[in-house]
Structure formats: C-alpha cells, structure tokens
Short mmCIF file of C-alpha atoms in Angstrom, two decimals:
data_model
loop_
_atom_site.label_atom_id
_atom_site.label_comp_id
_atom_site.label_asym_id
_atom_site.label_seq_id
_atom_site.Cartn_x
_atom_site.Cartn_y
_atom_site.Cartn_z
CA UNK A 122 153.29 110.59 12.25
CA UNK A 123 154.68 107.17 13.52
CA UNK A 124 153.66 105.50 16.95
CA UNK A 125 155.16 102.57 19.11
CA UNK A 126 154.13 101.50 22.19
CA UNK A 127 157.10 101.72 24.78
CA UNK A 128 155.48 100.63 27.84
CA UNK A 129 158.17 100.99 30.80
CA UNK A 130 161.45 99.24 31.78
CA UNK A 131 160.41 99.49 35.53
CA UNK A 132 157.16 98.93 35.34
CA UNK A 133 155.93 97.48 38.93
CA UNK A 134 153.30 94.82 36.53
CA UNK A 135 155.71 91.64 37.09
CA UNK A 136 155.68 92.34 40.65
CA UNK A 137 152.26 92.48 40.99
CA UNK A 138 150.61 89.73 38.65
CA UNK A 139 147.55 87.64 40.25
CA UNK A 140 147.17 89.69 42.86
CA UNK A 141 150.43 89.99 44.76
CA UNK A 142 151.57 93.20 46.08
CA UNK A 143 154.90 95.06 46.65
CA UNK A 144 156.03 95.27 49.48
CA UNK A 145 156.52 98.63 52.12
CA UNK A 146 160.18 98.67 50.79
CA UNK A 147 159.43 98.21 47.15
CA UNK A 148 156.49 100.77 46.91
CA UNK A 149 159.03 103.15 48.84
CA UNK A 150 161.80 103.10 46.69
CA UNK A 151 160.34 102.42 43.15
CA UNK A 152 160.99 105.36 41.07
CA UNK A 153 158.19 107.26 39.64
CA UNK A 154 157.31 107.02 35.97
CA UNK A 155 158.44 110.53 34.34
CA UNK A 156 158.00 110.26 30.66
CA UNK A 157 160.94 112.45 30.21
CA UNK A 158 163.60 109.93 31.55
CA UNK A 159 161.65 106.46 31.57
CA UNK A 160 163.43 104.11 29.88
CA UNK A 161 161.76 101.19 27.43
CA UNK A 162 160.65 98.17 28.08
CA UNK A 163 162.97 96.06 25.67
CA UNK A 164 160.60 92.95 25.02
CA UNK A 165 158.62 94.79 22.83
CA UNK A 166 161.60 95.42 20.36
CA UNK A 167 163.78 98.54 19.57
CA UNK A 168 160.87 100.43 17.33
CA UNK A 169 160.32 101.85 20.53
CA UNK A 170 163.82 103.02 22.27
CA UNK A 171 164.11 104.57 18.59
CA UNK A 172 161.10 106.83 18.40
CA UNK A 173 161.74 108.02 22.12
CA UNK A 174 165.11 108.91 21.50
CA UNK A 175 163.85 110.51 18.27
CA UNK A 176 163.95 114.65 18.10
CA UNK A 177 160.25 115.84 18.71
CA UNK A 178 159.10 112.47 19.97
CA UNK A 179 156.23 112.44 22.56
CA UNK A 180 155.66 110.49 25.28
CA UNK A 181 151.95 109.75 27.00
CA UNK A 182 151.74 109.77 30.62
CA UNK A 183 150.75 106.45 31.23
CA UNK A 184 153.68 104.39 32.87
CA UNK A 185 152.39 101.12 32.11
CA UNK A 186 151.08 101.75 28.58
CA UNK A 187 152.59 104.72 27.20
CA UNK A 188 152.81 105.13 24.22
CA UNK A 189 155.46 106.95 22.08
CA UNK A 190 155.37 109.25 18.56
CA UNK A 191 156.87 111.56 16.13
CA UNK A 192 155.63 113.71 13.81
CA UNK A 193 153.24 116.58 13.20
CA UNK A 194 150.36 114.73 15.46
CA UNK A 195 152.39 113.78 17.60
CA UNK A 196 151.33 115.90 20.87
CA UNK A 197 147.88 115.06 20.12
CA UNK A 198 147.93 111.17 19.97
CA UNK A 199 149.91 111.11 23.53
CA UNK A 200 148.05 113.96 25.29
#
C-alpha cells in the first residue's frame, strides 16, 4: 500500500491564516470538499495527483489534510 498526502487545491487555509476570516460571500460560494472530485494541492508535488488518479485509490475525508492511498489497505488507512 502507498500513501501521499494531497491536502486540497481549494482549501479555505490561505484565506484564513492568523485569524482572518472569509467573508459572507466567500463562505457562500466556496465549494465543499468531496473527496471524489477535490482536486490536489500542487505544492506538495505530483506523488499526490498520481495516487488519486490511480484505480482503487482512496481518499480520507478530511479537506484540509486528506490523505490519499492505493493498495490492499487502502480503505482502512483513509477511513
């Protein structure tokens, strides 16, 4: 089994470093996380888009640190 982190492309954690917070707009049209469709967040390398992308991989549910693998444990490390 082989796991990457993949975090999230749209992840709202820019936006709200040191304690600012997004705005009425922003929070109402930021698209939810759906591990299914997220997309990678690129400054952590393409280990990541691959493994996602891979057939069987798993993603967890965390949109800010989710994590991605493939393989026969796969379900279990992401549950």
């Amino acid at each position: 089994t082989v796991m990457g982190y993949a975090s999230w492309d749209r992840s709202p954690y820019e936006e709200t470093l040191n304690g600012a917070r997004l705005d009425d707009e922003a929070r109402r049209t930021w698209l939810p996380f759906d591990p299914a469709t997220a997309g990678t967040y690129r400054g952590f390398g393409l280990l990541n888009q691959f493994l996602v992308q891979a057939p069987g991989a798993r993603r967890s549910a965390h949109p800010d640190a989710s994590m991605v693998a493939v393989g026969p444990l796969a379900e279990t490390l992401t549950e």
